[in-house]
Amino acid sequence: MTRNPFDIEIKPIRIPGLSEEETKGKRVKFSRTYEKTLYDKYKGRCAICRRETEFYDGDIDHIKPLAKGGTNSPSNLQWLCHRCNKLKGSKKTNAQVKKEILGLKSKSKRKGKKKTKGGRRRKTGMRIITDWKSL
């Protein structure tokens, strides 16, 4: 059995006829009992946004995605609300999703045509007026 920071015991996942190595990278259906244990481990709170969730409003998530070599071991599983799980997918980390949720997403500089004198842009030869009072 594995110890975790929440000080409860979680039994490793056993799949009849398959070892953990054989299930590596493969999706596994977790039992309701196991889902409830993980929900209780996180005290009903999403591991990313810390929002309290009902049992039916959350999902088990792989910290390191199966697509990137993650396992189904208890140390690689966390409880997420549906919103955070959808945002995270298999491409983002917890930190990236947390930044998005908190609105700290880095703003990329707008790439486009450079402004010229008079607030116009050289694009198709059309003049864009930025100051309506000048008309």
PDB file of C-alpha atoms in Angstrom:
ATOM      1  CA  MET A   1       0.000   0.000   0.000  1.00  0.00           C
ATOM      2  CA  THR A   2       1.090   3.524  -0.736  1.00  0.00           C
ATOM      3  CA  ARG A   3       1.252   6.375   1.779  1.00  0.00           C
ATOM      4  CA  ASN A   4       0.228   9.822   0.634  1.00  0.00           C
ATOM      5  CA  PRO A   5       0.307  13.345   2.078  1.00  0.00           C
ATOM      6  CA  PHE A   6      -3.345  13.130   3.134  1.00  0.00           C
ATOM      7  CA  ASP A   7      -2.423  10.282   5.496  1.00  0.00           C
ATOM      8  CA  ILE A   8      -4.863   7.672   4.206  1.00  0.00           C
ATOM      9  CA  GLU A   9      -3.992   4.349   2.667  1.00  0.00           C
ATOM     10  CA  ILE A  10      -4.721   3.767  -0.992  1.00  0.00           C
ATOM     11  CA  LYS A  11      -4.331   0.307  -2.407  1.00  0.00           C
ATOM     12  CA  PRO A  12      -2.513   0.121  -5.733  1.00  0.00           C
ATOM     13  CA  ILE A  13      -4.773  -0.519  -8.701  1.00  0.00           C
ATOM     14  CA  ARG A  14      -4.915  -4.175  -9.647  1.00  0.00           C
ATOM     15  CA  ILE A  15      -6.296  -5.234 -12.981  1.00  0.00           C
ATOM     16  CA  PRO A  16      -6.939  -8.968 -13.242  1.00  0.00           C
ATOM     17  CA  GLY A  17      -4.450 -10.620 -15.568  1.00  0.00           C
ATOM     18  CA  LEU A  18      -2.394  -7.471 -16.174  1.00  0.00           C
ATOM     19  CA  SER A  19       0.607  -6.070 -14.340  1.00  0.00           C
ATOM     20  CA  GLU A  20       1.146  -2.323 -13.836  1.00  0.00           C
ATOM     21  CA  GLU A  21       3.785  -2.417 -16.582  1.00  0.00           C
ATOM     22  CA  GLU A  22       1.255  -3.923 -19.022  1.00  0.00           C
ATOM     23  CA  THR A  23      -1.295  -1.192 -18.250  1.00  0.00           C
ATOM     24  CA  LYS A  24       1.229   1.632 -18.609  1.00  0.00           C
ATOM     25  CA  GLY A  25      -0.069   4.091 -21.173  1.00  0.00           C
ATOM     26  CA  LYS A  26      -3.473   2.367 -21.335  1.00  0.00           C
ATOM     27  CA  ARG A  27      -6.758   3.823 -20.162  1.00  0.00           C
ATOM     28  CA  VAL A  28      -8.260   1.978 -17.206  1.00  0.00           C
ATOM     29  CA  LYS A  29     -11.809   2.174 -15.832  1.00  0.00           C
ATOM     30  CA  PHE A  30     -11.574   2.925 -12.113  1.00  0.00           C
ATOM     31  CA  SER A  31     -14.148   1.468  -9.734  1.00  0.00           C
ATOM     32  CA  ARG A  32     -16.605   3.779  -7.968  1.00  0.00           C
ATOM     33  CA  THR A  33     -14.974   2.776  -4.668  1.00  0.00           C
ATOM     34  CA  TYR A  34     -11.576   3.870  -5.921  1.00  0.00           C
ATOM     35  CA  GLU A  35     -12.997   7.134  -7.297  1.00  0.00           C
ATOM     36  CA  LYS A  36     -14.656   7.809  -3.931  1.00  0.00           C
ATOM     37  CA  THR A  37     -11.359   7.093  -2.112  1.00  0.00           C
ATOM     38  CA  LEU A  38      -9.536   9.603  -4.313  1.00  0.00           C
ATOM     39  CA  TYR A  39     -12.364  12.129  -3.859  1.00  0.00           C
ATOM     40  CA  ASP A  40     -12.061  11.726  -0.077  1.00  0.00           C
ATOM     41  CA  LYS A  41      -8.263  11.986  -0.272  1.00  0.00           C
ATOM     42  CA  TYR A  42      -8.606  15.459  -1.801  1.00  0.00           C
ATOM     43  CA  LYS A  43     -11.471  16.283   0.601  1.00  0.00           C
ATOM     44  CA  GLY A  44     -13.755  17.010  -2.327  1.00  0.00           C
ATOM     45  CA  ARG A  45     -11.561  19.832  -3.641  1.00  0.00           C
ATOM     46  CA  CYS A  46     -10.098  20.171  -7.119  1.00  0.00           C
ATOM     47  CA  ALA A  47      -6.303  19.760  -7.056  1.00  0.00           C
ATOM     48  CA  ILE A  48      -5.861  22.788  -9.347  1.00  0.00           C
ATOM     49  CA  CYS A  49      -8.470  25.453  -8.535  1.00  0.00           C
ATOM     50  CA  ARG A  50      -9.198  24.176  -4.995  1.00  0.00           C
ATOM     51  CA  ARG A  51     -12.924  24.599  -5.630  1.00  0.00           C
ATOM     52  CA  GLU A  52     -15.169  22.299  -3.605  1.00  0.00           C
ATOM     53  CA  THR A  53     -16.890  19.782  -5.851  1.00  0.00           C
ATOM     54  CA  GLU A  54     -19.598  17.201  -5.465  1.00  0.00           C
ATOM     55  CA  PHE A  55     -18.556  13.631  -6.231  1.00  0.00           C
ATOM     56  CA  TYR A  56     -20.439  13.649  -9.552  1.00  0.00           C
ATOM     57  CA  ASP A  57     -18.821  16.993 -10.574  1.00  0.00           C
ATOM     58  CA  GLY A  58     -15.250  15.729 -10.733  1.00  0.00           C
ATOM     59  CA  ASP A  59     -12.899  13.383 -12.546  1.00  0.00           C
ATOM     60  CA  ILE A  60      -9.806  11.335 -11.872  1.00  0.00           C
ATOM     61  CA  ASP A  61      -6.885  12.877 -13.746  1.00  0.00           C
ATOM     62  CA  HIS A  62      -3.392  11.605 -14.488  1.00  0.00           C
ATOM     63  CA  ILE A  63      -0.786  14.122 -13.289  1.00  0.00           C
ATOM     64  CA  LYS A  64       1.611  12.879 -15.960  1.00  0.00           C
ATOM     65  CA  PRO A  65      -0.655  12.008 -18.916  1.00  0.00           C
ATOM     66  CA  LEU A  66      -0.738   8.436 -20.173  1.00  0.00           C
ATOM     67  CA  ALA A  67       0.110   9.822 -23.622  1.00  0.00           C
ATOM     68  CA  LYS A  68       3.413  11.081 -22.208  1.00  0.00           C
ATOM     69  CA  GLY A  69       4.334   7.862 -20.410  1.00  0.00           C
ATOM     70  CA  GLY A  70       2.326   8.284 -17.204  1.00  0.00           C
ATOM     71  CA  THR A  71       1.042   5.326 -15.204  1.00  0.00           C
ATOM     72  CA  ASN A  72      -2.178   4.402 -13.447  1.00  0.00           C
ATOM     73  CA  SER A  73      -0.420   4.279 -10.071  1.00  0.00           C
ATOM     74  CA  PRO A  74      -2.033   6.173  -7.161  1.00  0.00           C
ATOM     75  CA  SER A  75       0.887   8.609  -6.994  1.00  0.00           C
ATOM     76  CA  ASN A  76       0.072   9.755 -10.553  1.00  0.00           C
ATOM     77  CA  LEU A  77      -3.638  10.365  -9.949  1.00  0.00           C
ATOM     78  CA  GLN A  78      -5.447  13.466  -8.718  1.00  0.00           C
ATOM     79  CA  TRP A  79      -9.029  14.712  -8.335  1.00  0.00           C
ATOM     80  CA  LEU A  80     -10.062  17.568 -10.673  1.00  0.00           C
ATOM     81  CA  CYS A  81     -13.328  19.386 -11.293  1.00  0.00           C
ATOM     82  CA  HIS A  82     -14.714  18.912 -14.815  1.00  0.00           C
ATOM     83  CA  ARG A  83     -13.658  22.432 -15.869  1.00  0.00           C
ATOM     84  CA  CYS A  84      -9.998  22.024 -14.878  1.00  0.00           C
ATOM     85  CA  ASN A  85      -9.830  18.515 -16.328  1.00  0.00           C
ATOM     86  CA  LYS A  86     -11.184  19.760 -19.664  1.00  0.00           C
ATOM     87  CA  LEU A  87      -8.729  22.694 -19.702  1.00  0.00           C
ATOM     88  CA  LYS A  88      -5.781  20.479 -18.803  1.00  0.00           C
ATOM     89  CA  GLY A  89      -6.338  17.719 -21.325  1.00  0.00           C
ATOM     90  CA  SER A  90      -3.112  15.844 -22.033  1.00  0.00           C
ATOM     91  CA  LYS A  91      -1.085  18.806 -23.243  1.00  0.00           C
ATOM     92  CA  LYS A  92      -0.918  21.151 -20.235  1.00  0.00           C
ATOM     93  CA  THR A  93       0.512  20.961 -16.741  1.00  0.00           C
ATOM     94  CA  ASN A  94      -1.315  21.855 -13.529  1.00  0.00           C
ATOM     95  CA  ALA A  95       0.626  25.141 -13.340  1.00  0.00           C
ATOM     96  CA  GLN A  96      -0.398  26.162 -16.870  1.00  0.00           C
ATOM     97  CA  VAL A  97      -4.075  25.493 -16.144  1.00  0.00           C
ATOM     98  CA  LYS A  98      -3.871  27.364 -12.836  1.00  0.00           C
ATOM     99  CA  LYS A  99      -2.444  30.422 -14.639  1.00  0.00           C
ATOM    100  CA  GLU A 100      -5.267  30.291 -17.193  1.00  0.00           C
ATOM    101  CA  ILE A 101      -7.921  30.053 -14.494  1.00  0.00           C
ATOM    102  CA  LEU A 102      -6.460  32.930 -12.497  1.00  0.00           C
ATOM    103  CA  GLY A 103      -6.263  35.070 -15.635  1.00  0.00           C
ATOM    104  CA  LEU A 104      -2.486  35.236 -15.565  1.00  0.00           C
ATOM    105  CA  LYS A 105      -2.142  33.904 -19.066  1.00  0.00           C
ATOM    106  CA  SER A 106       0.742  35.678 -20.704  1.00  0.00           C
ATOM    107  CA  LYS A 107      -0.448  38.124 -23.299  1.00  0.00           C
ATOM    108  CA  SER A 108       1.413  37.740 -26.523  1.00  0.00           C
ATOM    109  CA  LYS A 109       2.256  40.923 -28.357  1.00  0.00           C
ATOM    110  CA  ARG A 110       0.069  41.565 -31.337  1.00  0.00           C
ATOM    111  CA  LYS A 111       1.825  40.674 -34.506  1.00  0.00           C
ATOM    112  CA  GLY A 112       0.758  42.732 -37.451  1.00  0.00           C
ATOM    113  CA  LYS A 113       1.690  45.587 -39.671  1.00  0.00           C
ATOM    114  CA  LYS A 114       3.676  48.398 -38.082  1.00  0.00           C
ATOM    115  CA  LYS A 115       1.979  51.724 -37.638  1.00  0.00           C
ATOM    116  CA  THR A 116       3.288  54.591 -39.662  1.00  0.00           C
ATOM    117  CA  LYS A 117       2.996  58.329 -39.084  1.00  0.00           C
ATOM    118  CA  GLY A 118      -0.523  59.598 -38.571  1.00  0.00           C
ATOM    119  CA  GLY A 119      -1.866  56.373 -37.086  1.00  0.00           C
ATOM    120  CA  ARG A 120      -2.306  54.636 -40.427  1.00  0.00           C
ATOM    121  CA  ARG A 121      -1.341  51.150 -41.329  1.00  0.00           C
ATOM    122  CA  ARG A 122       0.159  50.180 -44.604  1.00  0.00           C
ATOM    123  CA  LYS A 123      -1.803  47.190 -45.690  1.00  0.00           C
ATOM    124  CA  THR A 124      -3.841  47.550 -48.859  1.00  0.00           C
ATOM    125  CA  GLY A 125      -3.234  51.200 -49.538  1.00  0.00           C
ATOM    126  CA  MET A 126      -6.333  52.202 -47.588  1.00  0.00           C
ATOM    127  CA  ARG A 127      -5.960  54.867 -44.939  1.00  0.00           C
ATOM    128  CA  ILE A 128      -7.313  54.026 -41.492  1.00  0.00           C
ATOM    129  CA  ILE A 129      -8.227  57.102 -39.485  1.00  0.00           C
ATOM    130  CA  THR A 130      -7.739  56.773 -35.743  1.00  0.00           C
ATOM    131  CA  ASP A 131      -8.846  60.278 -34.750  1.00  0.00           C
ATOM    132  CA  TRP A 132     -12.393  61.068 -35.862  1.00  0.00           C
ATOM    133  CA  LYS A 133     -12.091  64.695 -34.770  1.00  0.00           C
ATOM    134  CA  SER A 134      -9.623  65.341 -37.557  1.00  0.00           C
ATOM    135  CA  LEU A 135     -12.387  64.866 -40.149  1.00  0.00           C
TER     136      LEU A 135
END
